[in-house]
Amino acid sequence: MSWSQLVPNSDRSDGEVAVAPSVLAADFSRLADEIRAVEKAGADLLHLDVMDGHFVPNLTFGPFVVAAIRKLTDLQLDTHLMIENPDRYIESFVKNGSGIVTIHVEASTDLRRDLKMIREHGGKCGLALNPDTPLDRVTDFFGDIDLLLVMSVFPGFGGQSFIADVLSKVEAAGKIRDQAGLPFAIQIDGGIDPKTAPLARKAGVDILVAGTSIFRSADYPQMVRALRGARRT
Ligand code: DX5
Ligand code: ZN
């Protein structure tokens, strides 16, 4: 299990899970302060949720805002594209500062082409699957990805309840990966808080995405520590 290849400058060991605050839950009127605060709190990556109003019933932001965020932080930008036809925008996101670009298996018309496109433009590529999408829809691509994102809520909104059923996909993906000696990291996204984080860590998750639990807490460093938990052996 490993995520350090996704975060070149990290000084944290691979034995610990990484924490990726999702800015969706931040106060956007104070975005620069919010990002600095999670950076100081020990965040390992910054998760950016891009929604198009088609693949999911909500709209957020595009490459222009990613470029602005790129100037505010040194954190790796982990960009989760919840958009149809991601191929039209991949180049723009990478050029504007998205070091990691994750696309949905349900949204791409040609996954192999799109994953390759991310790498050709210099990004790390992630593949996401919704809670009701079986793991066998993505296993053929395990040799071509840097990150597998297992959604633990239906994408579109922050603040939803964790769907524990998806943990079996995390466990199964980890087994396949380890048996094949593949290097990709496993990420989980949706409803992660101090109660659900230990379940995800136990299932073998490498990167926890958390929006509401961090940005609605009174003490960001304490929350990041609580989510990360004790060091893994
Ligand atoms: C959901 C997004 C998540 C979301 C997580 O569509 O992909 O990244 O921000 O938010 P919480 O942690 O509040 O469930
Ligand atoms: Zn997300």
Short mmCIF file of N, CA, C and O in Angstrom, two decimals, residues 128-197:
data_model
loop_
_atom_site.label_atom_id
_atom_site.label_comp_id
_atom_site.label_asym_id
_atom_site.label_seq_id
_atom_site.Cartn_x
_atom_site.Cartn_y
_atom_site.Cartn_z
N ALA A 128 -12.45 6.49 -10.65
CA ALA A 128 -13.45 6.47 -9.58
C ALA A 128 -14.62 5.58 -9.95
O ALA A 128 -14.97 5.46 -11.13
N LEU A 129 -15.23 4.97 -8.92
CA LEU A 129 -16.45 4.22 -9.17
C LEU A 129 -17.50 4.53 -8.10
O LEU A 129 -17.17 4.73 -6.93
N ASN A 130 -18.74 4.62 -8.55
CA ASN A 130 -19.85 4.95 -7.66
C ASN A 130 -20.16 3.78 -6.72
O ASN A 130 -19.77 2.64 -6.99
N PRO A 131 -20.90 4.05 -5.64
CA PRO A 131 -21.19 2.98 -4.67
C PRO A 131 -21.89 1.77 -5.28
O PRO A 131 -21.68 0.64 -4.82
N ASP A 132 -22.70 1.97 -6.31
CA ASP A 132 -23.42 0.82 -6.88
C ASP A 132 -22.74 0.25 -8.13
O ASP A 132 -23.33 -0.57 -8.84
N THR A 133 -21.52 0.67 -8.42
CA THR A 133 -20.79 0.12 -9.56
C THR A 133 -19.89 -1.01 -9.07
O THR A 133 -19.09 -0.80 -8.15
N PRO A 134 -20.04 -2.21 -9.67
CA PRO A 134 -19.22 -3.33 -9.20
C PRO A 134 -17.74 -3.16 -9.52
O PRO A 134 -17.39 -2.51 -10.52
N LEU A 135 -16.92 -3.76 -8.67
CA LEU A 135 -15.46 -3.61 -8.85
C LEU A 135 -14.99 -4.16 -10.19
O LEU A 135 -14.03 -3.66 -10.77
N ASP A 136 -15.68 -5.18 -10.70
CA ASP A 136 -15.18 -5.78 -11.95
C ASP A 136 -15.29 -4.83 -13.15
O ASP A 136 -14.73 -5.10 -14.20
N ARG A 137 -15.99 -3.72 -12.99
CA ARG A 137 -15.99 -2.72 -14.07
C ARG A 137 -14.64 -2.01 -14.20
O ARG A 137 -14.37 -1.36 -15.21
N VAL A 138 -13.82 -2.07 -13.15
CA VAL A 138 -12.56 -1.31 -13.19
C VAL A 138 -11.29 -2.17 -13.12
O VAL A 138 -10.20 -1.67 -13.38
N THR A 139 -11.43 -3.44 -12.78
CA THR A 139 -10.22 -4.25 -12.54
C THR A 139 -9.31 -4.34 -13.78
O THR A 139 -8.08 -4.40 -13.63
N ASP A 140 -9.88 -4.33 -14.97
CA ASP A 140 -9.05 -4.40 -16.19
C ASP A 140 -8.11 -3.21 -16.33
O ASP A 140 -7.17 -3.26 -17.13
N PHE A 141 -8.39 -2.14 -15.60
CA PHE A 141 -7.60 -0.91 -15.74
C PHE A 141 -6.58 -0.75 -14.61
O PHE A 141 -5.89 0.26 -14.55
N PHE A 142 -6.51 -1.73 -13.73
CA PHE A 142 -5.64 -1.59 -12.55
C PHE A 142 -4.17 -1.37 -12.92
O PHE A 142 -3.42 -0.77 -12.16
N GLY A 143 -3.77 -1.89 -14.07
CA GLY A 143 -2.37 -1.69 -14.49
C GLY A 143 -2.10 -0.31 -15.06
O GLY A 143 -0.95 0.06 -15.30
N ASP A 144 -3.18 0.47 -15.25
CA ASP A 144 -3.05 1.77 -15.94
C ASP A 144 -3.36 2.97 -15.05
O ASP A 144 -3.56 4.07 -15.56
N ILE A 145 -3.46 2.76 -13.73
CA ILE A 145 -3.88 3.87 -12.87
C ILE A 145 -2.89 4.12 -11.73
O ILE A 145 -2.14 3.23 -11.31
N ASP A 146 -2.92 5.35 -11.23
CA ASP A 146 -2.13 5.72 -10.05
C ASP A 146 -3.00 5.72 -8.79
O ASP A 146 -2.49 5.70 -7.67
N LEU A 147 -4.32 5.77 -9.00
CA LEU A 147 -5.24 5.94 -7.87
C LEU A 147 -6.57 5.29 -8.21
O LEU A 147 -7.07 5.44 -9.33
N LEU A 148 -7.13 4.57 -7.23
CA LEU A 148 -8.49 4.04 -7.36
C LEU A 148 -9.34 4.75 -6.33
O LEU A 148 -9.04 4.71 -5.13
N LEU A 149 -10.40 5.42 -6.77
CA LEU A 149 -11.28 6.14 -5.85
C LEU A 149 -12.58 5.37 -5.69
O LEU A 149 -13.38 5.26 -6.64
N VAL A 150 -12.78 4.83 -4.49
CA VAL A 150 -14.02 4.11 -4.18
C VAL A 150 -14.96 5.09 -3.50
O VAL A 150 -14.69 5.56 -2.39
N MET A 151 -16.05 5.43 -4.18
CA MET A 151 -17.00 6.40 -3.60
C MET A 151 -17.82 5.73 -2.51
O MET A 151 -18.40 4.66 -2.72
N SER A 152 -17.90 6.40 -1.35
CA SER A 152 -18.68 5.88 -0.24
C SER A 152 -19.96 6.69 -0.03
O SER A 152 -20.65 6.53 0.98
N VAL A 153 -20.27 7.57 -0.98
CA VAL A 153 -21.59 8.22 -1.10
C VAL A 153 -21.84 8.36 -2.60
O VAL A 153 -20.89 8.25 -3.40
N PHE A 154 -23.09 8.62 -2.98
CA PHE A 154 -23.34 8.93 -4.39
C PHE A 154 -22.87 10.35 -4.65
O PHE A 154 -23.22 11.27 -3.89
N PRO A 155 -22.03 10.52 -5.67
CA PRO A 155 -21.40 11.83 -5.85
C PRO A 155 -22.42 12.92 -6.16
O PRO A 155 -23.48 12.66 -6.70
N GLY A 156 -22.07 14.12 -5.78
CA GLY A 156 -22.93 15.28 -6.06
C GLY A 156 -22.99 16.26 -4.92
O GLY A 156 -23.10 17.46 -5.15
N PHE A 157 -22.91 15.76 -3.69
CA PHE A 157 -23.07 16.65 -2.55
C PHE A 157 -22.18 16.20 -1.40
O PHE A 157 -21.95 15.00 -1.22
N GLY A 158 -21.74 17.17 -0.61
CA GLY A 158 -21.03 16.86 0.63
C GLY A 158 -22.06 16.56 1.72
O GLY A 158 -23.26 16.75 1.53
N GLY A 159 -21.57 16.08 2.85
CA GLY A 159 -22.42 15.93 4.02
C GLY A 159 -23.36 14.74 4.01
O GLY A 159 -24.30 14.69 4.80
N GLN A 160 -23.14 13.75 3.14
CA GLN A 160 -24.01 12.57 3.11
C GLN A 160 -23.47 11.48 4.03
O GLN A 160 -22.32 11.53 4.46
N SER A 161 -24.33 10.48 4.29
CA SER A 161 -23.91 9.39 5.19
C SER A 161 -23.08 8.34 4.46
O SER A 161 -23.37 7.99 3.32
N PHE A 162 -22.09 7.86 5.15
CA PHE A 162 -21.16 6.84 4.67
C PHE A 162 -21.90 5.54 4.34
O PHE A 162 -22.73 5.07 5.13
N ILE A 163 -21.61 4.95 3.18
CA ILE A 163 -22.20 3.66 2.77
C ILE A 163 -21.15 2.58 3.03
O ILE A 163 -20.19 2.42 2.27
N ALA A 164 -21.34 1.84 4.13
CA ALA A 164 -20.30 0.90 4.58
C ALA A 164 -20.12 -0.28 3.62
O ALA A 164 -19.05 -0.91 3.60
N ASP A 165 -21.14 -0.59 2.83
CA ASP A 165 -21.04 -1.73 1.89
C ASP A 165 -19.84 -1.63 0.95
O ASP A 165 -19.34 -2.65 0.47
N VAL A 166 -19.40 -0.40 0.67
CA VAL A 166 -18.32 -0.25 -0.32
C VAL A 166 -16.98 -0.74 0.22
O VAL A 166 -16.03 -0.91 -0.55
N LEU A 167 -16.90 -0.99 1.52
CA LEU A 167 -15.62 -1.42 2.09
C LEU A 167 -15.18 -2.77 1.54
O LEU A 167 -13.98 -3.04 1.44
N SER A 168 -16.15 -3.60 1.14
CA SER A 168 -15.76 -4.89 0.55
C SER A 168 -15.03 -4.67 -0.78
O SER A 168 -14.16 -5.45 -1.15
N LYS A 169 -15.39 -3.60 -1.49
CA LYS A 169 -14.67 -3.30 -2.75
C LYS A 169 -13.24 -2.83 -2.45
O LYS A 169 -12.30 -3.15 -3.17
N VAL A 170 -13.09 -2.06 -1.38
CA VAL A 170 -11.74 -1.61 -0.99
C VAL A 170 -10.87 -2.82 -0.68
O VAL A 170 -9.73 -2.93 -1.17
N GLU A 171 -11.43 -3.75 0.11
CA GLU A 171 -10.65 -4.95 0.48
C GLU A 171 -10.29 -5.77 -0.74
O GLU A 171 -9.14 -6.21 -0.90
N ALA A 172 -11.27 -5.99 -1.61
CA ALA A 172 -11.03 -6.81 -2.81
C ALA A 172 -10.00 -6.14 -3.73
O ALA A 172 -9.10 -6.80 -4.26
N ALA A 173 -10.11 -4.83 -3.89
CA ALA A 173 -9.17 -4.11 -4.76
C ALA A 173 -7.75 -4.20 -4.19
O ALA A 173 -6.79 -4.40 -4.93
N GLY A 174 -7.64 -4.08 -2.88
CA GLY A 174 -6.33 -4.16 -2.23
C GLY A 174 -5.68 -5.53 -2.45
O GLY A 174 -4.48 -5.63 -2.71
N LYS A 175 -6.50 -6.58 -2.35
CA LYS A 175 -5.97 -7.94 -2.55
C LYS A 175 -5.45 -8.12 -3.98
O LYS A 175 -4.35 -8.62 -4.20
N ILE A 176 -6.26 -7.70 -4.94
CA ILE A 176 -5.87 -7.85 -6.35
C ILE A 176 -4.58 -7.06 -6.60
O ILE A 176 -3.64 -7.53 -7.22
N ARG A 177 -4.56 -5.83 -6.10
CA ARG A 177 -3.40 -4.97 -6.30
C ARG A 177 -2.14 -5.61 -5.72
O ARG A 177 -1.09 -5.67 -6.38
N ASP A 178 -2.24 -6.09 -4.48
CA ASP A 178 -1.05 -6.61 -3.82
C ASP A 178 -0.57 -7.91 -4.48
O ASP A 178 0.63 -8.13 -4.62
N GLN A 179 -1.54 -8.74 -4.88
CA GLN A 179 -1.14 -10.00 -5.54
C GLN A 179 -0.44 -9.71 -6.87
O GLN A 179 0.49 -10.40 -7.26
N ALA A 180 -0.90 -8.67 -7.55
CA ALA A 180 -0.31 -8.34 -8.86
C ALA A 180 0.91 -7.44 -8.73
O ALA A 180 1.57 -7.14 -9.72
N GLY A 181 1.19 -6.98 -7.49
CA GLY A 181 2.34 -6.10 -7.27
C GLY A 181 2.18 -4.73 -7.93
O GLY A 181 3.16 -4.14 -8.39
N LEU A 182 0.96 -4.25 -7.98
CA LEU A 182 0.70 -2.95 -8.63
C LEU A 182 0.85 -1.82 -7.60
O LEU A 182 0.65 -2.03 -6.40
N PRO A 183 1.18 -0.60 -8.06
CA PRO A 183 1.51 0.47 -7.12
C PRO A 183 0.39 1.48 -6.81
O PRO A 183 0.63 2.42 -6.08
N PHE A 184 -0.81 1.30 -7.35
CA PHE A 184 -1.80 2.38 -7.18
C PHE A 184 -2.29 2.51 -5.74
O PHE A 184 -2.30 1.54 -4.98
N ALA A 185 -2.69 3.73 -5.39
CA ALA A 185 -3.24 4.01 -4.06
C ALA A 185 -4.76 3.85 -4.09
O ALA A 185 -5.39 4.04 -5.14
N ILE A 186 -5.33 3.52 -2.94
CA ILE A 186 -6.79 3.40 -2.84
C ILE A 186 -7.31 4.54 -1.96
O ILE A 186 -6.83 4.76 -0.84
N GLN A 187 -8.28 5.24 -2.51
CA GLN A 187 -8.85 6.42 -1.85
C GLN A 187 -10.33 6.17 -1.61
O GLN A 187 -10.99 5.49 -2.40
N ILE A 188 -10.85 6.76 -0.53
CA ILE A 188 -12.30 6.68 -0.27
C ILE A 188 -12.82 8.09 -0.08
O ILE A 188 -12.11 8.97 0.44
N ASP A 189 -14.07 8.32 -0.49
CA ASP A 189 -14.60 9.69 -0.53
C ASP A 189 -16.09 9.68 -0.22
O ASP A 189 -16.87 9.07 -0.94
N GLY A 190 -16.44 10.38 0.88
CA GLY A 190 -17.84 10.55 1.23
C GLY A 190 -18.17 10.04 2.62
O GLY A 190 -17.97 8.86 2.92
N GLY A 191 -18.60 10.96 3.49
CA GLY A 191 -19.04 10.56 4.83
C GLY A 191 -17.93 10.10 5.75
O GLY A 191 -18.17 9.33 6.69
N ILE A 192 -16.70 10.56 5.49
CA ILE A 192 -15.58 10.16 6.35
C ILE A 192 -15.50 11.09 7.57
O ILE A 192 -15.40 12.31 7.44
N ASP A 193 -15.57 10.47 8.73
CA ASP A 193 -15.50 11.22 10.00
C ASP A 193 -14.77 10.32 11.02
O ASP A 193 -14.35 9.22 10.65
N PRO A 194 -14.61 10.76 12.25
CA PRO A 194 -13.85 9.91 13.19
C PRO A 194 -14.47 8.54 13.45
O PRO A 194 -13.78 7.63 13.89
N LYS A 195 -15.76 8.38 13.15
CA LYS A 195 -16.37 7.05 13.34
C LYS A 195 -16.13 6.13 12.14
O LYS A 195 -15.94 4.93 12.29
N THR A 196 -16.17 6.70 10.94
CA THR A 196 -16.05 5.86 9.74
C THR A 196 -14.59 5.70 9.28
O THR A 196 -14.26 4.71 8.64
N ALA A 197 -13.75 6.67 9.61
CA ALA A 197 -12.34 6.59 9.17
C ALA A 197 -11.65 5.29 9.62
O ALA A 197 -10.95 4.67 8.82
#
